[in-house]
Amino acid sequence: MKKSSTAPIGIFDSGIGGLTVAKAVMKALPNEDIIYFGDTARVPYGIKSEETVRSYALQITEFLLSKGVKMILIACNTVSASAKDEIIKAAGDIPVLDVITAGTLAAISEPRHHHVGVIGTLATVNSKAYVKAITDIDKSIVVTQQACPLLVPLAEEGWIDNEIARQTLKHYLEVFKGKGLDSLILGCTHYPLFKEVIPELLNGDGASIIDSADSIAKTAFDRLADMELLNGSGGEFQCFVSDRPQRFQELAERFLGRSVSEITIVSL
Ligand code: DGL
């Protein structure tokens, strides 16, 4: 059955990181109601096995479907890498968008895209999901990946531009130096927070920085418009978390730069 245009968009992540996607969606689609789920009891996903991430992701998908969402955005790169196909199957005719497809399309749309860099969690990098998504479109593209496991805790601490953050980033980005990188995909929800510092540390190679949050928000807009499901009268933002709503609220307000009041705790 076709959903109503006033149904909410469901967005989910392992924790607060996916709020970078929620923020981009709020900007691109200010009249949509958004239901956000952050799995704060079980974050981080980036160091867990594919099977575990998949079973968590399917529980969250069921939860969002029970809320009557008209579209699901997988904001978490680790979930996109491990469970996208299973989520699409579980969602039936509800469209599912994911950050890996969005980031890939953005990178190959760049005028220069012969050499693409990807930074992400260990799980995302080990899955080679970005490498597969990019080379499935164009085999001649060279993809260099780098796992950056320390960036998630740094971002959660709000250490995004201090000496420790810079040294850590410098270490991780070393692998791309002098390799003629055309673009760098920020393949983790938390990395857009380092967006200001990264270009400088890439040493003026001129690589464009790809933030899949902007790209998935644009795709969501286009898909809803195509399906005639754009909402003209919403704008509510409701959050559900599996643990520590207060901590979520503090971090969410920092991430979004606005107050967040509707936070409900649920156990899946
Ligand atoms: N949301 C995760 C991602 O984008 C990062 C945090 C985690 O490891 O759960 O891969």
PDB file of C-alpha atoms and ligand atoms in Angstrom:
ATOM      1  CA  MET A   1       0.000   0.000   0.000  1.00  0.00           C
ATOM      2  CA  LYS A   2       1.318   3.470  -0.920  1.00  0.00           C
ATOM      3  CA  LYS A   3       2.432   5.467   2.115  1.00  0.00           C
ATOM      4  CA  SER A   4       1.056   8.899   2.826  1.00  0.00           C
ATOM      5  CA  SER A   5       3.349  11.865   2.139  1.00  0.00           C
ATOM      6  CA  THR A   6       2.959  12.908   5.787  1.00  0.00           C
ATOM      7  CA  ALA A   7       4.539   9.660   7.065  1.00  0.00           C
ATOM      8  CA  PRO A   8       7.961  10.208   8.679  1.00  0.00           C
ATOM      9  CA  ILE A   9      11.392   9.364   7.282  1.00  0.00           C
ATOM     10  CA  GLY A  10      13.266   6.813   9.426  1.00  0.00           C
ATOM     11  CA  ILE A  11      16.986   7.329   9.930  1.00  0.00           C
ATOM     12  CA  PHE A  12      19.168   5.035  11.995  1.00  0.00           C
ATOM     13  CA  ASP A  13      22.705   4.612  13.190  1.00  0.00           C
ATOM     14  CA  SER A  14      24.674   2.706  15.779  1.00  0.00           C
ATOM     15  CA  GLY A  15      24.566   5.828  17.965  1.00  0.00           C
ATOM     16  CA  ILE A  16      24.704   9.570  17.605  1.00  0.00           C
ATOM     17  CA  GLY A  17      26.970   9.683  14.530  1.00  0.00           C
ATOM     18  CA  GLY A  18      24.048   9.344  12.132  1.00  0.00           C
ATOM     19  CA  LEU A  19      22.848  12.738  13.263  1.00  0.00           C
ATOM     20  CA  THR A  20      25.236  14.112  10.618  1.00  0.00           C
ATOM     21  CA  VAL A  21      22.813  12.518   8.130  1.00  0.00           C
ATOM     22  CA  ALA A  22      19.758  13.771  10.053  1.00  0.00           C
ATOM     23  CA  LYS A  23      21.216  17.293   9.919  1.00  0.00           C
ATOM     24  CA  ALA A  24      21.728  17.100   6.149  1.00  0.00           C
ATOM     25  CA  VAL A  25      18.166  15.752   5.721  1.00  0.00           C
ATOM     26  CA  MET A  26      16.722  18.565   7.865  1.00  0.00           C
ATOM     27  CA  LYS A  27      18.491  21.053   5.594  1.00  0.00           C
ATOM     28  CA  ALA A  28      17.472  19.437   2.300  1.00  0.00           C
ATOM     29  CA  LEU A  29      13.959  18.447   3.438  1.00  0.00           C
ATOM     30  CA  PRO A  30      12.911  20.905   6.166  1.00  0.00           C
ATOM     31  CA  ASN A  31       9.225  19.944   5.936  1.00  0.00           C
ATOM     32  CA  GLU A  32       9.683  16.256   6.643  1.00  0.00           C
ATOM     33  CA  ASP A  33       9.039  14.556   9.982  1.00  0.00           C
ATOM     34  CA  ILE A  34      12.054  12.494  11.013  1.00  0.00           C
ATOM     35  CA  ILE A  35      12.261   9.508  13.346  1.00  0.00           C
ATOM     36  CA  TYR A  36      15.837   8.826  14.368  1.00  0.00           C
ATOM     37  CA  PHE A  37      16.999   5.672  16.115  1.00  0.00           C
ATOM     38  CA  GLY A  38      20.455   5.564  17.756  1.00  0.00           C
ATOM     39  CA  ASP A  39      21.547   2.225  19.187  1.00  0.00           C
ATOM     40  CA  THR A  40      23.383   3.843  22.093  1.00  0.00           C
ATOM     41  CA  ALA A  41      23.321   0.633  24.169  1.00  0.00           C
ATOM     42  CA  ARG A  42      25.304  -1.324  21.585  1.00  0.00           C
ATOM     43  CA  VAL A  43      27.515   1.291  19.888  1.00  0.00           C
ATOM     44  CA  PRO A  44      30.180   0.944  18.455  1.00  0.00           C
ATOM     45  CA  TYR A  45      29.286  -1.344  15.558  1.00  0.00           C
ATOM     46  CA  GLY A  46      32.556  -0.734  13.707  1.00  0.00           C
ATOM     47  CA  ILE A  47      34.477  -3.334  15.705  1.00  0.00           C
ATOM     48  CA  LYS A  48      31.743  -6.030  15.705  1.00  0.00           C
ATOM     49  CA  SER A  49      31.202  -8.986  13.386  1.00  0.00           C
ATOM     50  CA  GLU A  50      28.991  -8.753  10.307  1.00  0.00           C
ATOM     51  CA  GLU A  51      26.488 -11.241  11.782  1.00  0.00           C
ATOM     52  CA  THR A  52      26.055  -9.193  14.956  1.00  0.00           C
ATOM     53  CA  VAL A  53      25.674  -5.891  13.087  1.00  0.00           C
ATOM     54  CA  ARG A  54      23.157  -7.524  10.749  1.00  0.00           C
ATOM     55  CA  SER A  55      20.954  -8.820  13.563  1.00  0.00           C
ATOM     56  CA  TYR A  56      20.982  -5.406  15.346  1.00  0.00           C
ATOM     57  CA  ALA A  57      20.184  -3.624  12.075  1.00  0.00           C
ATOM     58  CA  LEU A  58      17.218  -5.889  11.335  1.00  0.00           C
ATOM     59  CA  GLN A  59      15.746  -5.249  14.793  1.00  0.00           C
ATOM     60  CA  ILE A  60      15.996  -1.494  14.199  1.00  0.00           C
ATOM     61  CA  THR A  61      14.457  -1.844  10.729  1.00  0.00           C
ATOM     62  CA  GLU A  62      11.455  -3.646  12.274  1.00  0.00           C
ATOM     63  CA  PHE A  63      11.152  -0.868  14.846  1.00  0.00           C
ATOM     64  CA  LEU A  64      11.140   1.875  12.195  1.00  0.00           C
ATOM     65  CA  LEU A  65       8.628  -0.033  10.062  1.00  0.00           C
ATOM     66  CA  SER A  66       6.372  -0.333  13.107  1.00  0.00           C
ATOM     67  CA  LYS A  67       6.443   3.487  13.282  1.00  0.00           C
ATOM     68  CA  GLY A  68       5.029   3.698   9.745  1.00  0.00           C
ATOM     69  CA  VAL A  69       8.031   5.326   8.035  1.00  0.00           C
ATOM     70  CA  LYS A  70       7.802   6.031   4.284  1.00  0.00           C
ATOM     71  CA  MET A  71      11.550   5.673   3.683  1.00  0.00           C
ATOM     72  CA  ILE A  72      14.536   4.318   5.617  1.00  0.00           C
ATOM     73  CA  LEU A  73      17.966   5.919   5.526  1.00  0.00           C
ATOM     74  CA  ILE A  74      20.824   3.750   6.760  1.00  0.00           C
ATOM     75  CA  ALA A  75      23.041   6.471   8.181  1.00  0.00           C
ATOM     76  CA  CYS A  76      25.664   4.051   9.481  1.00  0.00           C
ATOM     77  CA  ASN A  77      28.427   3.034   7.074  1.00  0.00           C
ATOM     78  CA  THR A  78      29.132  -0.147   9.021  1.00  0.00           C
ATOM     79  CA  VAL A  79      25.467  -1.231   8.708  1.00  0.00           C
ATOM     80  CA  SER A  80      25.428  -0.247   5.029  1.00  0.00           C
ATOM     81  CA  ALA A  81      28.510  -2.432   4.517  1.00  0.00           C
ATOM     82  CA  SER A  82      27.159  -5.453   6.413  1.00  0.00           C
ATOM     83  CA  ALA A  83      23.372  -5.529   6.152  1.00  0.00           C
ATOM     84  CA  LYS A  84      22.062  -3.403   3.281  1.00  0.00           C
ATOM     85  CA  ASP A  85      20.574  -6.277   1.257  1.00  0.00           C
ATOM     86  CA  GLU A  86      18.859  -7.830   4.280  1.00  0.00           C
ATOM     87  CA  ILE A  87      17.359  -4.457   5.268  1.00  0.00           C
ATOM     88  CA  ILE A  88      16.053  -3.849   1.734  1.00  0.00           C
ATOM     89  CA  LYS A  89      14.408  -7.288   1.837  1.00  0.00           C
ATOM     90  CA  ALA A  90      12.866  -6.680   5.266  1.00  0.00           C
ATOM     91  CA  ALA A  91      11.551  -3.246   4.235  1.00  0.00           C
ATOM     92  CA  GLY A  92       9.515  -4.626   1.293  1.00  0.00           C
ATOM     93  CA  ASP A  93       8.178  -1.704  -0.748  1.00  0.00           C
ATOM     94  CA  ILE A  94       9.547   0.980   1.586  1.00  0.00           C
ATOM     95  CA  PRO A  95      12.604   2.489  -0.139  1.00  0.00           C
ATOM     96  CA  VAL A  96      15.920   2.083   1.645  1.00  0.00           C
ATOM     97  CA  LEU A  97      18.860   4.416   0.971  1.00  0.00           C
ATOM     98  CA  ASP A  98      22.333   3.873   2.356  1.00  0.00           C
ATOM     99  CA  VAL A  99      25.380   6.042   2.843  1.00  0.00           C
ATOM    100  CA  ILE A 100      27.767   3.785   0.913  1.00  0.00           C
ATOM    101  CA  THR A 101      25.758   3.997  -2.307  1.00  0.00           C
ATOM    102  CA  ALA A 102      25.308   7.746  -1.757  1.00  0.00           C
ATOM    103  CA  GLY A 103      29.038   8.339  -1.132  1.00  0.00           C
ATOM    104  CA  THR A 104      30.002   6.223  -4.129  1.00  0.00           C
ATOM    105  CA  LEU A 105      27.686   8.113  -6.489  1.00  0.00           C
ATOM    106  CA  ALA A 106      28.994  11.430  -5.190  1.00  0.00           C
ATOM    107  CA  ALA A 107      32.629  10.364  -5.698  1.00  0.00           C
ATOM    108  CA  ILE A 108      32.136   9.154  -9.257  1.00  0.00           C
ATOM    109  CA  SER A 109      30.189  12.296 -10.138  1.00  0.00           C
ATOM    110  CA  GLU A 110      33.272  14.388  -9.397  1.00  0.00           C
ATOM    111  CA  PRO A 111      34.972  15.621 -12.583  1.00  0.00           C
ATOM    112  CA  ARG A 112      38.185  13.889 -11.436  1.00  0.00           C
ATOM    113  CA  HIS A 113      37.612  10.412 -10.081  1.00  0.00           C
ATOM    114  CA  HIS A 114      40.428   8.184 -11.200  1.00  0.00           C
ATOM    115  CA  HIS A 115      41.796   7.646  -7.690  1.00  0.00           C
ATOM    116  CA  VAL A 116      39.302   7.579  -4.807  1.00  0.00           C
ATOM    117  CA  GLY A 117      40.325   7.353  -1.144  1.00  0.00           C
ATOM    118  CA  VAL A 118      38.029   5.923   1.533  1.00  0.00           C
ATOM    119  CA  ILE A 119      38.344   6.277   5.294  1.00  0.00           C
ATOM    120  CA  GLY A 120      36.063   4.274   7.600  1.00  0.00           C
ATOM    121  CA  THR A 121      35.754   1.940  10.559  1.00  0.00           C
ATOM    122  CA  LEU A 122      37.587  -1.392  10.623  1.00  0.00           C
ATOM    123  CA  ALA A 123      34.369  -3.233   9.718  1.00  0.00           C
ATOM    124  CA  THR A 124      33.634  -0.965   6.748  1.00  0.00           C
ATOM    125  CA  VAL A 125      37.190  -1.141   5.420  1.00  0.00           C
ATOM    126  CA  ASN A 126      37.449  -4.926   5.916  1.00  0.00           C
ATOM    127  CA  SER A 127      34.136  -5.484   4.123  1.00  0.00           C
ATOM    128  CA  LYS A 128      35.547  -3.688   1.015  1.00  0.00           C
ATOM    129  CA  ALA A 129      31.966  -2.509   0.405  1.00  0.00           C
ATOM    130  CA  TYR A 130      33.128   0.850  -0.981  1.00  0.00           C
ATOM    131  CA  VAL A 131      35.731  -0.805  -3.211  1.00  0.00           C
ATOM    132  CA  LYS A 132      33.054  -3.110  -4.618  1.00  0.00           C
ATOM    133  CA  ALA A 133      30.459  -0.354  -5.059  1.00  0.00           C
ATOM    134  CA  ILE A 134      32.958   1.890  -6.889  1.00  0.00           C
ATOM    135  CA  THR A 135      34.614  -0.723  -9.105  1.00  0.00           C
ATOM    136  CA  ASP A 136      31.240  -2.280 -10.005  1.00  0.00           C
ATOM    137  CA  ILE A 137      30.505   1.055 -11.686  1.00  0.00           C
ATOM    138  CA  ASP A 138      33.963   1.595 -13.194  1.00  0.00           C
ATOM    139  CA  LYS A 139      36.682  -1.049 -12.939  1.00  0.00           C
ATOM    140  CA  SER A 140      39.418   1.407 -13.899  1.00  0.00           C
ATOM    141  CA  ILE A 141      38.995   3.492 -10.708  1.00  0.00           C
ATOM    142  CA  VAL A 142      41.734   2.952  -8.136  1.00  0.00           C
ATOM    143  CA  VAL A 143      40.446   2.833  -4.546  1.00  0.00           C
ATOM    144  CA  THR A 144      42.745   3.248  -1.539  1.00  0.00           C
ATOM    145  CA  GLN A 145      41.212   2.544   1.874  1.00  0.00           C
ATOM    146  CA  GLN A 146      42.321   3.403   5.388  1.00  0.00           C
ATOM    147  CA  ALA A 147      40.656   2.321   8.649  1.00  0.00           C
ATOM    148  CA  CYS A 148      40.644   5.099  11.270  1.00  0.00           C
ATOM    149  CA  PRO A 149      39.345   3.436  14.460  1.00  0.00           C
ATOM    150  CA  LEU A 150      40.404   6.242  16.801  1.00  0.00           C
ATOM    151  CA  LEU A 151      38.361   8.928  15.077  1.00  0.00           C
ATOM    152  CA  VAL A 152      34.985   7.787  16.483  1.00  0.00           C
ATOM    153  CA  PRO A 153      36.026   8.150  20.153  1.00  0.00           C
ATOM    154  CA  LEU A 154      37.752  11.467  19.382  1.00  0.00           C
ATOM    155  CA  ALA A 155      34.606  12.842  17.745  1.00  0.00           C
ATOM    156  CA  GLU A 156      32.434  11.643  20.641  1.00  0.00           C
ATOM    157  CA  GLU A 157      34.752  13.490  23.011  1.00  0.00           C
ATOM    158  CA  GLY A 158      34.408  16.627  20.885  1.00  0.00           C
ATOM    159  CA  TRP A 159      38.150  16.510  20.124  1.00  0.00           C
ATOM    160  CA  ILE A 160      37.893  17.481  16.491  1.00  0.00           C
ATOM    161  CA  ASP A 161      40.490  20.177  16.070  1.00  0.00           C
ATOM    162  CA  ASN A 162      43.017  19.827  18.884  1.00  0.00           C
ATOM    163  CA  GLU A 163      46.600  18.585  18.723  1.00  0.00           C
ATOM    164  CA  ILE A 164      45.666  14.941  19.428  1.00  0.00           C
ATOM    165  CA  ALA A 165      43.007  14.923  16.696  1.00  0.00           C
ATOM    166  CA  ARG A 166      45.441  16.498  14.216  1.00  0.00           C
ATOM    167  CA  GLN A 167      48.249  14.044  15.004  1.00  0.00           C
ATOM    168  CA  THR A 168      45.864  11.091  14.723  1.00  0.00           C
ATOM    169  CA  LEU A 169      44.463  12.287  11.410  1.00  0.00           C
ATOM    170  CA  LYS A 170      47.936  13.024  10.097  1.00  0.00           C
ATOM    171  CA  HIS A 171      48.956   9.458  10.867  1.00  0.00           C
ATOM    172  CA  TYR A 172      45.903   7.936   9.153  1.00  0.00           C
ATOM    173  CA  LEU A 173      46.080  10.211   6.098  1.00  0.00           C
ATOM    174  CA  GLU A 174      49.785   9.492   5.484  1.00  0.00           C
ATOM    175  CA  VAL A 175      48.820   6.587   3.202  1.00  0.00           C
ATOM    176  CA  PHE A 176      47.242   9.008   0.686  1.00  0.00           C
ATOM    177  CA  LYS A 177      50.137  11.455   0.499  1.00  0.00           C
ATOM    178  CA  GLY A 178      51.675  12.026  -2.909  1.00  0.00           C
ATOM    179  CA  LYS A 179      49.350   9.424  -4.499  1.00  0.00           C
ATOM    180  CA  GLY A 180      47.404  11.920  -6.626  1.00  0.00           C
ATOM    181  CA  LEU A 181      44.141  11.334  -4.810  1.00  0.00           C
ATOM    182  CA  ASP A 182      41.135  12.840  -6.648  1.00  0.00           C
ATOM    183  CA  SER A 183      38.623  12.547  -3.812  1.00  0.00           C
ATOM    184  CA  LEU A 184      38.366  11.237  -0.273  1.00  0.00           C
ATOM    185  CA  ILE A 185      35.114   9.658   0.923  1.00  0.00           C
ATOM    186  CA  LEU A 186      34.354  10.249   4.605  1.00  0.00           C
ATOM    187  CA  GLY A 187      33.080   6.688   5.056  1.00  0.00           C
ATOM    188  CA  CYS A 188      31.900   6.913   8.651  1.00  0.00           C
ATOM    189  CA  THR A 189      29.133   8.917  10.276  1.00  0.00           C
ATOM    190  CA  HIS A 190      31.518  10.720  12.611  1.00  0.00           C
ATOM    191  CA  TYR A 191      34.101  11.863  10.090  1.00  0.00           C
ATOM    192  CA  PRO A 192      32.238  14.889   8.687  1.00  0.00           C
ATOM    193  CA  LEU A 193      33.077  16.486  12.024  1.00  0.00           C
ATOM    194  CA  PHE A 194      36.718  16.588  10.907  1.00  0.00           C
ATOM    195  CA  LYS A 195      35.809  18.110   7.544  1.00  0.00           C
ATOM    196  CA  GLU A 196      37.539  21.413   8.243  1.00  0.00           C
ATOM    197  CA  VAL A 197      40.847  19.845   9.298  1.00  0.00           C
ATOM    198  CA  ILE A 198      41.189  17.000   6.767  1.00  0.00           C
ATOM    199  CA  PRO A 199      41.846  19.022   3.555  1.00  0.00           C
ATOM    200  CA  GLU A 200      44.689  20.854   5.219  1.00  0.00           C
ATOM    201  CA  LEU A 201      46.240  17.589   6.454  1.00  0.00           C
ATOM    202  CA  LEU A 202      45.915  15.913   3.058  1.00  0.00           C
ATOM    203  CA  ASN A 203      48.661  18.368   2.182  1.00  0.00           C
ATOM    204  CA  GLY A 204      47.006  20.443  -0.470  1.00  0.00           C
ATOM    205  CA  ASP A 205      46.665  17.495  -2.864  1.00  0.00           C
ATOM    206  CA  GLY A 206      43.453  19.177  -4.008  1.00  0.00           C
ATOM    207  CA  ALA A 207      41.347  16.043  -3.398  1.00  0.00           C
ATOM    208  CA  SER A 208      37.647  16.801  -2.973  1.00  0.00           C
ATOM    209  CA  ILE A 209      36.093  15.692   0.288  1.00  0.00           C
ATOM    210  CA  ILE A 210      32.975  13.545  -0.124  1.00  0.00           C
ATOM    211  CA  ASP A 211      30.475  13.702   2.709  1.00  0.00           C
ATOM    212  CA  SER A 212      27.876  10.999   2.148  1.00  0.00           C
ATOM    213  CA  ALA A 213      25.455  12.851   4.459  1.00  0.00           C
ATOM    214  CA  ASP A 214      24.855  15.586   1.866  1.00  0.00           C
ATOM    215  CA  SER A 215      24.678  13.052  -0.900  1.00  0.00           C
ATOM    216  CA  ILE A 216      22.112  10.747   0.791  1.00  0.00           C
ATOM    217  CA  ALA A 217      19.935  13.745   1.708  1.00  0.00           C
ATOM    218  CA  LYS A 218      19.872  14.838  -1.928  1.00  0.00           C
ATOM    219  CA  THR A 219      18.988  11.292  -3.077  1.00  0.00           C
ATOM    220  CA  ALA A 220      16.202  11.155  -0.444  1.00  0.00           C
ATOM    221  CA  PHE A 221      14.772  14.397  -1.815  1.00  0.00           C
ATOM    222  CA  ASP A 222      14.884  13.135  -5.413  1.00  0.00           C
ATOM    223  CA  ARG A 223      13.329   9.742  -4.557  1.00  0.00           C
ATOM    224  CA  LEU A 224      10.490  11.267  -2.512  1.00  0.00           C
ATOM    225  CA  ALA A 225       9.814  13.790  -5.286  1.00  0.00           C
ATOM    226  CA  ASP A 226       9.725  10.972  -7.874  1.00  0.00           C
ATOM    227  CA  MET A 227       7.281   9.006  -5.736  1.00  0.00           C
ATOM    228  CA  GLU A 228       5.201  12.129  -5.036  1.00  0.00           C
ATOM    229  CA  LEU A 229       5.757  11.614  -1.331  1.00  0.00           C
ATOM    230  CA  LEU A 230       7.264  14.978  -0.358  1.00  0.00           C
ATOM    231  CA  ASN A 231       5.701  16.406   2.787  1.00  0.00           C
ATOM    232  CA  GLY A 232       4.857  20.103   2.781  1.00  0.00           C
ATOM    233  CA  SER A 233       3.732  20.444   6.377  1.00  0.00           C
ATOM    234  CA  GLY A 234       6.031  18.466   8.700  1.00  0.00           C
ATOM    235  CA  GLY A 235       9.364  19.269  10.344  1.00  0.00           C
ATOM    236  CA  GLU A 236       9.195  17.318  13.608  1.00  0.00           C
ATOM    237  CA  PHE A 237      12.247  15.496  14.901  1.00  0.00           C
ATOM    238  CA  GLN A 238      11.728  12.550  17.231  1.00  0.00           C
ATOM    239  CA  CYS A 239      14.582  10.461  18.627  1.00  0.00           C
ATOM    240  CA  PHE A 240      14.630   6.928  20.040  1.00  0.00           C
ATOM    241  CA  VAL A 241      17.694   5.464  21.739  1.00  0.00           C
ATOM    242  CA  SER A 242      18.468   2.154  23.426  1.00  0.00           C
ATOM    243  CA  ASP A 243      20.409   3.661  26.368  1.00  0.00           C
ATOM    244  CA  ARG A 244      21.497   6.880  28.097  1.00  0.00           C
ATOM    245  CA  PRO A 245      19.049   9.422  26.623  1.00  0.00           C
ATOM    246  CA  GLN A 246      20.636  12.265  28.557  1.00  0.00           C
ATOM    247  CA  ARG A 247      24.106  11.706  27.132  1.00  0.00           C
ATOM    248  CA  PHE A 248      22.482  11.387  23.688  1.00  0.00           C
ATOM    249  CA  GLN A 249      20.761  14.707  24.193  1.00  0.00           C
ATOM    250  CA  GLU A 250      24.020  16.485  25.113  1.00  0.00           C
ATOM    251  CA  LEU A 251      25.922  15.093  22.146  1.00  0.00           C
ATOM    252  CA  ALA A 252      22.974  15.502  19.761  1.00  0.00           C
ATOM    253  CA  GLU A 253      22.640  19.170  20.612  1.00  0.00           C
ATOM    254  CA  ARG A 254      26.354  19.623  19.954  1.00  0.00           C
ATOM    255  CA  PHE A 255      26.154  17.734  16.638  1.00  0.00           C
ATOM    256  CA  LEU A 256      23.022  19.475  15.396  1.00  0.00           C
ATOM    257  CA  GLY A 257      23.582  22.906  16.864  1.00  0.00           C
ATOM    258  CA  ARG A 258      19.947  23.017  18.032  1.00  0.00           C
ATOM    259  CA  SER A 259      17.927  21.805  20.988  1.00  0.00           C
ATOM    260  CA  VAL A 260      16.636  18.226  20.937  1.00  0.00           C
ATOM    261  CA  SER A 261      13.867  17.488  23.394  1.00  0.00           C
ATOM    262  CA  GLU A 262      11.909  14.454  22.214  1.00  0.00           C
ATOM    263  CA  ILE A 263      14.093  11.491  23.177  1.00  0.00           C
ATOM    264  CA  THR A 264      12.500   8.177  24.126  1.00  0.00           C
ATOM    265  CA  ILE A 265      14.314   5.118  25.410  1.00  0.00           C
ATOM    266  CA  VAL A 266      13.305   1.762  23.873  1.00  0.00           C
ATOM    267  CA  SER A 267      14.601  -1.759  24.239  1.00  0.00           C
ATOM    268  CA  LEU A 268      14.478  -3.823  21.065  1.00  0.00           C
TER     269      LEU A 268
HETATM  270  N1  DGL B   1      28.169   4.723  12.721  1.00  0.00           N
HETATM  271  C1  DGL B   1      29.413   4.024  12.481  1.00  0.00           C
HETATM  272  C2  DGL B   1      29.774   4.093  11.004  1.00  0.00           C
HETATM  273  O1  DGL B   1      29.361   4.981  10.271  1.00  0.00           O
HETATM  274  C3  DGL B   1      30.530   4.569  13.349  1.00  0.00           C
HETATM  275  C4  DGL B   1      30.360   4.296  14.832  1.00  0.00           C
HETATM  276  C5  DGL B   1      30.389   2.810  15.165  1.00  0.00           C
HETATM  277  O2  DGL B   1      31.456   2.179  15.045  1.00  0.00           O
HETATM  278  O3  DGL B   1      29.346   2.290  15.523  1.00  0.00           O
HETATM  279  O4  DGL B   1      30.478   3.238  10.526  1.00  0.00           O
END
